[in-house]
Coordinates of C-alpha atoms and ligand atoms in Angstrom, one line a residue:
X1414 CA 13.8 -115.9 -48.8
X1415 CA 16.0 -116.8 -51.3
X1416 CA 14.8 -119.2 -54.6
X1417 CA 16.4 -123.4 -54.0
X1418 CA 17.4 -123.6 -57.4
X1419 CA 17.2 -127.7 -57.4
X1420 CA 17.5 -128.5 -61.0
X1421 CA 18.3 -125.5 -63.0
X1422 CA 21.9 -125.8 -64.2
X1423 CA 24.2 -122.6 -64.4
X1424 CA 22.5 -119.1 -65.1
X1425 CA 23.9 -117.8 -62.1
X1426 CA 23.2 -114.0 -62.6
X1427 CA 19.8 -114.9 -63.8
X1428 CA 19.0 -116.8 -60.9
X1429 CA 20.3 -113.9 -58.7
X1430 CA 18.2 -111.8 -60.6
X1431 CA 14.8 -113.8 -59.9
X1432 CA 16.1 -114.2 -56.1
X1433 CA 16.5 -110.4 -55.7
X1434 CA 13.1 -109.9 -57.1
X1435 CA 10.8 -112.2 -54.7
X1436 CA 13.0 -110.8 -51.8
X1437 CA 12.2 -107.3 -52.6
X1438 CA 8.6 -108.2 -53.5
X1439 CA 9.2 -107.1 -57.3
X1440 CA 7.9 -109.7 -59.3
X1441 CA 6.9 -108.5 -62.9
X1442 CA 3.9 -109.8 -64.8
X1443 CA 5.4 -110.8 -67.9
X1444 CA 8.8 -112.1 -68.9
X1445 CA 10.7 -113.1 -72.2
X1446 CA 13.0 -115.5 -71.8
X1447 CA 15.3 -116.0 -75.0
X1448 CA 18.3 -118.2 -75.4
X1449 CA 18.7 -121.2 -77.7
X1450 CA 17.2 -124.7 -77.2
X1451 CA 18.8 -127.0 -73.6
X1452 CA 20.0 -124.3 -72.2
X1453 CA 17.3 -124.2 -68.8
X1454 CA 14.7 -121.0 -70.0
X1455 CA 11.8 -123.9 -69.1
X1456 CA 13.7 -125.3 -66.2
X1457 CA 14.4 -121.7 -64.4
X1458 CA 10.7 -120.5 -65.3
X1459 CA 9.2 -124.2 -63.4
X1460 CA 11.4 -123.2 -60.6
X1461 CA 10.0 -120.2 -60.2
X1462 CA 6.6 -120.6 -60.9
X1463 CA 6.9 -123.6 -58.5
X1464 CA 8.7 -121.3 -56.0
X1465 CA 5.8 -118.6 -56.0
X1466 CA 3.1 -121.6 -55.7
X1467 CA 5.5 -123.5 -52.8
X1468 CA 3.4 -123.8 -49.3
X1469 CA 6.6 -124.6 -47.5
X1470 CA 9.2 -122.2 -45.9
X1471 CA 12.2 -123.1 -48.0
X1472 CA 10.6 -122.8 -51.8
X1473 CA 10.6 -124.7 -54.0
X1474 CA 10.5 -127.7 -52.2
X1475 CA 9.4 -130.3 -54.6
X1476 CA 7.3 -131.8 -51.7
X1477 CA 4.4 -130.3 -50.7
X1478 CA 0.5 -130.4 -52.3
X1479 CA 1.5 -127.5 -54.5
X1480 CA 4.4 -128.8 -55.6
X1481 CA 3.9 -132.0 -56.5
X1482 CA 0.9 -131.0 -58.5
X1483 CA 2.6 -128.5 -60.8
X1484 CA 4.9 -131.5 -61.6
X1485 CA 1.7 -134.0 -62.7
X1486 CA 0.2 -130.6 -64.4
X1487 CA -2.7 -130.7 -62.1
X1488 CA -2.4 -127.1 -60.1
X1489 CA -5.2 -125.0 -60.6
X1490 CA -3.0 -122.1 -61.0
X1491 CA -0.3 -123.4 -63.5
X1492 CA -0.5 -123.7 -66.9
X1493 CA 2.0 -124.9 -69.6
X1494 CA 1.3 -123.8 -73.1
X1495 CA 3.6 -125.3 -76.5
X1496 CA 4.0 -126.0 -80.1
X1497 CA 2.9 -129.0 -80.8
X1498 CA 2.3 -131.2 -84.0
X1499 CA -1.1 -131.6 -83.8
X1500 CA -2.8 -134.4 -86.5
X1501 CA -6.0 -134.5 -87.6
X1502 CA -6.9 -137.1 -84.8
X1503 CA -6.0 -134.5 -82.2
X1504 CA -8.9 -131.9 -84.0
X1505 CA -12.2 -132.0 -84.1
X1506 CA -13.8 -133.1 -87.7
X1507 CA -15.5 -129.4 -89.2
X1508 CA -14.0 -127.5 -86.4
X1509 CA -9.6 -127.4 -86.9
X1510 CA -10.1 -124.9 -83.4
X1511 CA -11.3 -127.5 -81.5
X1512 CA -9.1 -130.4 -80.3
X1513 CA -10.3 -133.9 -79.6
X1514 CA -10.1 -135.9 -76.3
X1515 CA -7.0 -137.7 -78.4
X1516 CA -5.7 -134.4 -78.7
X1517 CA -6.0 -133.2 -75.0
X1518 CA -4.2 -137.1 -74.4
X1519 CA -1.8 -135.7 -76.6
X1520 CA -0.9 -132.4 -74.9
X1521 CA -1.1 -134.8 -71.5
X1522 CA 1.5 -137.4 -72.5
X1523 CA 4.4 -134.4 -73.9
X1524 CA 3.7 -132.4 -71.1
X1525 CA 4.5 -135.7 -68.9
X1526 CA 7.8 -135.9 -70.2
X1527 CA 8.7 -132.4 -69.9
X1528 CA 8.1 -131.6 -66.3
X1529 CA 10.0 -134.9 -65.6
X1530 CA 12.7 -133.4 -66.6
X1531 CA 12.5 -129.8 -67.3
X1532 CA 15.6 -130.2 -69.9
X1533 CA 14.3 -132.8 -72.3
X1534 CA 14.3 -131.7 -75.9
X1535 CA 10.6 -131.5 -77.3
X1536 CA 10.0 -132.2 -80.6
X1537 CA 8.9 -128.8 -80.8
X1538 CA 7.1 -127.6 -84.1
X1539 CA 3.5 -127.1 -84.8
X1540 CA 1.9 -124.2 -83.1
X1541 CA -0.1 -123.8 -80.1
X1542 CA -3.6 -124.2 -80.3
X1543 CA -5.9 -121.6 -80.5
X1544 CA -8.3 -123.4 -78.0
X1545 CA -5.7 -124.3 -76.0
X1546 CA -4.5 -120.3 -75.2
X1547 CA -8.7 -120.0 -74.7
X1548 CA -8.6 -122.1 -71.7
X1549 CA -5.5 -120.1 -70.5
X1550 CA -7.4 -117.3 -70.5
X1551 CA -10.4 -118.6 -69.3
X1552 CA -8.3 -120.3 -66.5
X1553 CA -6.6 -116.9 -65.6
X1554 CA -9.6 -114.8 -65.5
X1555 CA -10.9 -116.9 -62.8
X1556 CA -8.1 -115.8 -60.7
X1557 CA -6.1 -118.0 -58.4
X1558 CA -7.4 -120.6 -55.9
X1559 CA -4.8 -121.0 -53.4
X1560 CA -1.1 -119.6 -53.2
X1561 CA -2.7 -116.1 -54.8
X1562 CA -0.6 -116.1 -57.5
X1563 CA -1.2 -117.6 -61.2
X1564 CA 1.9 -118.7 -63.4
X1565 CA 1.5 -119.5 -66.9
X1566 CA 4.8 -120.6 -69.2
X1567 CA 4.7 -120.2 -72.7
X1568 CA 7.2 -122.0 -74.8
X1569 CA 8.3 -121.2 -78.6
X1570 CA 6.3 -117.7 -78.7
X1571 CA 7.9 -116.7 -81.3
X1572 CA 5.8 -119.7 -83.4
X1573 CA 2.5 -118.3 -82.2
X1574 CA -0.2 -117.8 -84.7
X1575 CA -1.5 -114.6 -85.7
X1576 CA -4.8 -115.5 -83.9
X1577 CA -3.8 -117.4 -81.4
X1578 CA -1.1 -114.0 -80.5
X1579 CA -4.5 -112.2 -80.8
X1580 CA -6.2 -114.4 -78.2
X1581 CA -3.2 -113.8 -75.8
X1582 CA -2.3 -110.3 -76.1
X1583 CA -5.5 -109.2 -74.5
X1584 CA -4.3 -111.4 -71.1
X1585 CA -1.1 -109.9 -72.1
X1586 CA -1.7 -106.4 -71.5
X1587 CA -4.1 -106.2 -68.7
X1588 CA -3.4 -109.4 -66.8
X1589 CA -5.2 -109.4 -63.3
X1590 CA -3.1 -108.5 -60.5
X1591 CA -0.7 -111.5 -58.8
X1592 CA -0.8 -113.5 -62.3
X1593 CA 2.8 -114.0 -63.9
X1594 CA 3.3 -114.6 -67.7
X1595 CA 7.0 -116.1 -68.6
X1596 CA 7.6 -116.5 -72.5
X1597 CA 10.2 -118.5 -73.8
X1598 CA 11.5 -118.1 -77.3
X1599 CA 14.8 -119.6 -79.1
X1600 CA 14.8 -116.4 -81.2
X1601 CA 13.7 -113.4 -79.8
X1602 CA 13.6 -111.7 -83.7
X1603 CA 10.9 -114.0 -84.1
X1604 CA 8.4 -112.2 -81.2
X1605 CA 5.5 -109.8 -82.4
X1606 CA 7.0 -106.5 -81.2
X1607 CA 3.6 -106.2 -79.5
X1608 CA 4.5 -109.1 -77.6
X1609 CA 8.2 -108.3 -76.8
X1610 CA 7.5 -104.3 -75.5
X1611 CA 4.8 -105.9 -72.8
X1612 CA 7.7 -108.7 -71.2
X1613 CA 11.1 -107.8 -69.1
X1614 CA 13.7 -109.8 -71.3
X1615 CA 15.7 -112.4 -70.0
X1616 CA 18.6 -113.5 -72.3
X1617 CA 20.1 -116.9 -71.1
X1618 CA 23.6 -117.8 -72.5
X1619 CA 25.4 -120.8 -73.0
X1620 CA 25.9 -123.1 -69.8
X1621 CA 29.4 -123.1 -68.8
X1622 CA 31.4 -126.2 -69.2
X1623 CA 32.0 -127.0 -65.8
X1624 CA 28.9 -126.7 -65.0
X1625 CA 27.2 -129.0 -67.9
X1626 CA 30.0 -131.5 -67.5
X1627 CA 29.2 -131.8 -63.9
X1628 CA 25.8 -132.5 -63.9
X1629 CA 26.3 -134.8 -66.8
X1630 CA 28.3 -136.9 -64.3
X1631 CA 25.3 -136.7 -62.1
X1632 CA 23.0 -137.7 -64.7
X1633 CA 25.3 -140.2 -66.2
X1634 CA 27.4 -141.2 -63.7
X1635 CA 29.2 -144.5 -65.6
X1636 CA 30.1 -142.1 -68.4
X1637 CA 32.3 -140.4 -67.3
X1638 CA 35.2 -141.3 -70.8
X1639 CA 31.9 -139.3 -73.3
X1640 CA 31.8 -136.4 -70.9
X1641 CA 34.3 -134.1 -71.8
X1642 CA 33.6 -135.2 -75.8
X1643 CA 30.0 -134.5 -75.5
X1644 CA 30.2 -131.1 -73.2
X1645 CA 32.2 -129.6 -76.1
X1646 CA 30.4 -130.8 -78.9
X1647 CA 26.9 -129.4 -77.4
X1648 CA 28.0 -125.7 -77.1
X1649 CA 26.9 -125.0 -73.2
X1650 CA 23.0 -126.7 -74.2
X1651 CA 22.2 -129.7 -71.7
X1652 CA 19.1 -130.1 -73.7
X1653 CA 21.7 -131.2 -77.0
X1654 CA 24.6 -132.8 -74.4
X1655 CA 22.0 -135.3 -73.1
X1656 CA 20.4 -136.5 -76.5
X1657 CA 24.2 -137.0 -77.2
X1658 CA 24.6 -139.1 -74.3
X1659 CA 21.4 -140.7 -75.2
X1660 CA 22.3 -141.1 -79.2
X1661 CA 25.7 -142.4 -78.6
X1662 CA 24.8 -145.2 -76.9
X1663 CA 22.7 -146.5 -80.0
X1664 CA 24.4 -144.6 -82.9
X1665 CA 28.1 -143.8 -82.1
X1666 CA 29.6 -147.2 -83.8
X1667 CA 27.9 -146.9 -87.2
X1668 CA 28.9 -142.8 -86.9
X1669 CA 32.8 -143.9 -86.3
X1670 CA 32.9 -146.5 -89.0
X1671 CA 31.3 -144.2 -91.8
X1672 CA 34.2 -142.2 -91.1
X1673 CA 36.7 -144.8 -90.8
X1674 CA 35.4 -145.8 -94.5
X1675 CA 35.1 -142.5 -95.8
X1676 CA 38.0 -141.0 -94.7
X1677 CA 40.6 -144.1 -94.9
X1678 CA 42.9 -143.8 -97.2
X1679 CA 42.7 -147.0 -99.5
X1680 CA 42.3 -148.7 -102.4
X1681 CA 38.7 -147.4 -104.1
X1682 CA 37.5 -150.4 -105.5
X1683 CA 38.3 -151.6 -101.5
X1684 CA 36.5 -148.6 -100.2
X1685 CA 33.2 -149.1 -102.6
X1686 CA 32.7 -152.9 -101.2
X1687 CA 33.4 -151.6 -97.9
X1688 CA 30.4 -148.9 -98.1
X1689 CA 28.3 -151.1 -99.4
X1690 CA 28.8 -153.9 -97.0
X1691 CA 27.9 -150.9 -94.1
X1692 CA 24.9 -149.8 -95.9
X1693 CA 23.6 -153.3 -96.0
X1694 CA 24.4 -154.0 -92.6
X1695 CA 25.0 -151.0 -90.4
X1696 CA 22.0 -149.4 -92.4
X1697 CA 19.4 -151.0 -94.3
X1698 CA 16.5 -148.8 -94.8
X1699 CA 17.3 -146.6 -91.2
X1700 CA 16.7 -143.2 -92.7
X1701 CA 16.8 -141.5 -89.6
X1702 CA 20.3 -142.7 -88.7
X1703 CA 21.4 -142.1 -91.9
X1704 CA 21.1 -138.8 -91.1
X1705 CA 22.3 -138.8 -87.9
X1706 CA 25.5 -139.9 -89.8
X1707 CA 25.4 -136.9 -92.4
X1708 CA 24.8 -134.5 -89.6
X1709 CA 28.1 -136.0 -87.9
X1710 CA 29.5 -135.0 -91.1
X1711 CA 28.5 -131.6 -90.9
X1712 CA 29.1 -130.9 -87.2
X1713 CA 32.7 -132.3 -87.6
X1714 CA 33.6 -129.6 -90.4
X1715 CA 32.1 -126.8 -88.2
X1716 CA 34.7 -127.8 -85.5
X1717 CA 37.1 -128.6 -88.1
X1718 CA 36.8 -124.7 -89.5
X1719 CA 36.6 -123.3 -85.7
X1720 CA 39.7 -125.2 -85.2
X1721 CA 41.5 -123.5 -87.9
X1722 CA 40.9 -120.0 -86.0
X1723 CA 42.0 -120.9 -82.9
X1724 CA 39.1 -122.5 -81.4
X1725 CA 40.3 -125.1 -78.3
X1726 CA 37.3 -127.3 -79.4
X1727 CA 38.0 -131.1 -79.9
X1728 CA 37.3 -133.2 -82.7
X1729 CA 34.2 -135.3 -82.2
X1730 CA 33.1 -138.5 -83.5
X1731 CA 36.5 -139.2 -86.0
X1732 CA 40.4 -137.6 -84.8
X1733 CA 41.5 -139.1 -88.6
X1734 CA 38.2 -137.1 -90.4
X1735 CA 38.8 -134.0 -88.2
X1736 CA 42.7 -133.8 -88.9
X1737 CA 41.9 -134.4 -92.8
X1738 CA 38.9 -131.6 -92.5
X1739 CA 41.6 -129.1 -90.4
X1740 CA 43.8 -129.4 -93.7
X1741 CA 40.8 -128.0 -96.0
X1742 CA 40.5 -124.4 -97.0
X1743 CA 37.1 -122.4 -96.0
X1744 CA 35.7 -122.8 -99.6
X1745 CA 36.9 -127.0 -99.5
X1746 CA 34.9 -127.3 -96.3
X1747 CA 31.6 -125.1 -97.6
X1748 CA 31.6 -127.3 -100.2
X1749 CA 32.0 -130.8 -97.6
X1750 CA 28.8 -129.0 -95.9
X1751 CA 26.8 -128.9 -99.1
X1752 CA 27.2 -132.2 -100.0
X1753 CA 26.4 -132.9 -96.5
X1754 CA 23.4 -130.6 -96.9
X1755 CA 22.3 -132.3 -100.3
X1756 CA 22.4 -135.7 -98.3
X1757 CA 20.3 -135.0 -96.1
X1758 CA 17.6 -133.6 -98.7
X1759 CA 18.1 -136.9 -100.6
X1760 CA 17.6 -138.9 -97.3
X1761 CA 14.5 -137.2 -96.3
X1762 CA 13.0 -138.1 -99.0
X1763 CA 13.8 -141.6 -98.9
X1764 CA 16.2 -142.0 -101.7
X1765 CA 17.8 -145.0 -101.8
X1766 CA 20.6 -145.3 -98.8
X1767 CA 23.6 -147.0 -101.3
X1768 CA 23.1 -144.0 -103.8
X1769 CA 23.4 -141.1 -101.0
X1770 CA 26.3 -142.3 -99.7
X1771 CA 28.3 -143.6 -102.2
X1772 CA 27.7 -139.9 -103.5
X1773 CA 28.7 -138.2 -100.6
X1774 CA 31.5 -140.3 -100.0
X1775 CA 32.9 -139.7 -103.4
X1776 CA 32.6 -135.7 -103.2
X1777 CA 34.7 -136.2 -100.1
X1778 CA 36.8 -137.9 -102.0
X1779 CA 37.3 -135.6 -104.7
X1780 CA 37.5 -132.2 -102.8
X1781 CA 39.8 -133.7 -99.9
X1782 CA 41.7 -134.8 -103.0
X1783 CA 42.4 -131.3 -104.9
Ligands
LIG23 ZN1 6.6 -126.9 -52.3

């Protein structure tokens, strides 16, 4: 019976792959999934683990007991394991292996969010904790209660801790018959080669563009002037298009009028009140979207360089900063990126706002000027 892919965007021939494998009865105990952030590893490994828990005829069916409690992460025989930020709250005071009842809250409230929507960007960083992959185990050992099969997921592997690896590989190697493993990674270079020789990879590409800007309509379906902007600044990830979606709302206008000011050409005395006014206004003390402005910046010379050999990507946030960054040469727009780079150092570590941009805005100046 073939997989009902419900959410999982694009992938096609991975998707075939996973369908030929339940109909043949050929299901693998451990699987690498690698491909970069938003573009559906998570989504395509809840599908199937759902589909193998599923008591109904057509699987996944995102209705029955089974079903509905992999989605509130209350199955017996599911288990979702990632990096997380842990604080000192979430531990245990004497014992950093133990986590807290704030901590276990913790895991509780990200996982929420995830399995809501298998595609939303986690703040991922951290690690996993050791107790944490000590419960997996525990929880696979005691075998599975009702569909017979036991599904864990394992996001960011390749950010796994030498002894939480350690605690895994054992489950790794000699897992007990009908349990499934599915590793998801953003850079497979990063996996212990102990890790990688045990899993059949899966490497997921980028989502094709139809595909993303159609269910970007679905998602957003009074939107539709951003989609075709946003599907090709987020490079086939749903995961990036939809924070886009979500950032612009909030964001976009103080993104368009930095470049308007930087990139006007005018009077400088002009342009030096005009920055300044923004800064006061547009961004007081907002670190965090003073960066989402200098990361603007940078994205818009990447498409600015991939433009210049050929590439049919569209400008982003600014048509008169992209057709002045078209006109630099490779070493002109390196150097853009720097100062971009140097920003954001200066940003993160709360320098004041005035100072980073009137210095970024007058390295612009000059090397746009040579
Ligand atoms: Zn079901």
């Amino acid at each position: 019976m073939a997989i009902q892919w419900k959410r999982t965007v694009g992938q096609d021939r991975i998707k075939s792959s996973f369908t030929r494998a339940v109909e043949n009865r050929q299901i693998g105990h451990a699987y690498l999934f690698a491909g970069k952030s938003g573009v559906g590893k998570f989504s395509l490994a809840l599908e199937f683990a759902m589909n193998l828990l599923c008591q109904s005829e057509s699987k996944p069916c995102y209705e029955c007991d089974s079903c509905r409690k992999v989605l509130n992460h209350s199955h017996q025989d599911f288990r979702y394991l990632f990096p997380l930020n842990f604080t000192t709250e979430h531990k245990v005071k004497g014992n950093a292996q133990k986590l807290t009842e704030a901590g276990w809250d913790f895991i509780a409230e990200e996982m929420k969010k995830r399995l809501a929507d298998p595609y939303h960007t986690l703040e991922l960083g951290g690690s996993i904790s050791v107790e944490w992959i000590r419960e997996m185990n525990q929880a696979i050992s005691r075998g599975a209660s009702g569909s017979g099969w036991t599904v864990v997921i394992i996001d960011g592997i390749d950010t796994l801790r030498a002894e939480s690896a350690n605690a895994m590989l054992k489950t790794l190697e000699e897992p007990p018959v009908n349990t499934v493993m599915i590793l998801l990674t953003e850079s497979v270079h990063g996996v212990l080669p102990t890790i990688k020789s045990r899993c059949q990879i899966h490497r997921f590409g980028s989502i094709e563009p139809e595909h993303l800007a159609a269910e970007l309509t679905r998602r957003f379906p009074d939107r539709g002037e951003d989609i075709p902007r946003i599907t090709s600044l987020s490079y086939g990830s749903l995961g990036t298009a939809i924070t886009l979606m979500d950032h612009d709302e909030t964001g976009d206008s103080a993104i368009a009028r930095w470049f308007e000011i930087a990139f006007s050409p005018s009077d400088s005395l002009d342009q030096a009140l005009v920055l300044e006014s923004f800064v006061d206004l547009e961004l007081e003390k907002d670190f965090p979207r003073g960066m989402k402005i200098v990361n603007a910046l940078i994205e818009e010379c990447r498409f600015a360089f991939l433009h210049r050999y050929g590439s049919e990507a569209e400008y982003i946030f600014s048509s008169v900063a992209a057709n002045r960054l078209r006109t630099l040469k490779p070493d002109q727009v390196e150097r853009v990126i720097k100062s971009g780079e140097d920003a954001l150092i200066s940003l993160k570590k709360h320098s004041p706002m005035l100072m980073v941009f009137v210095t970024l805005t007058l390295n612009l100046l000059e090397i746009c000027n040579e």
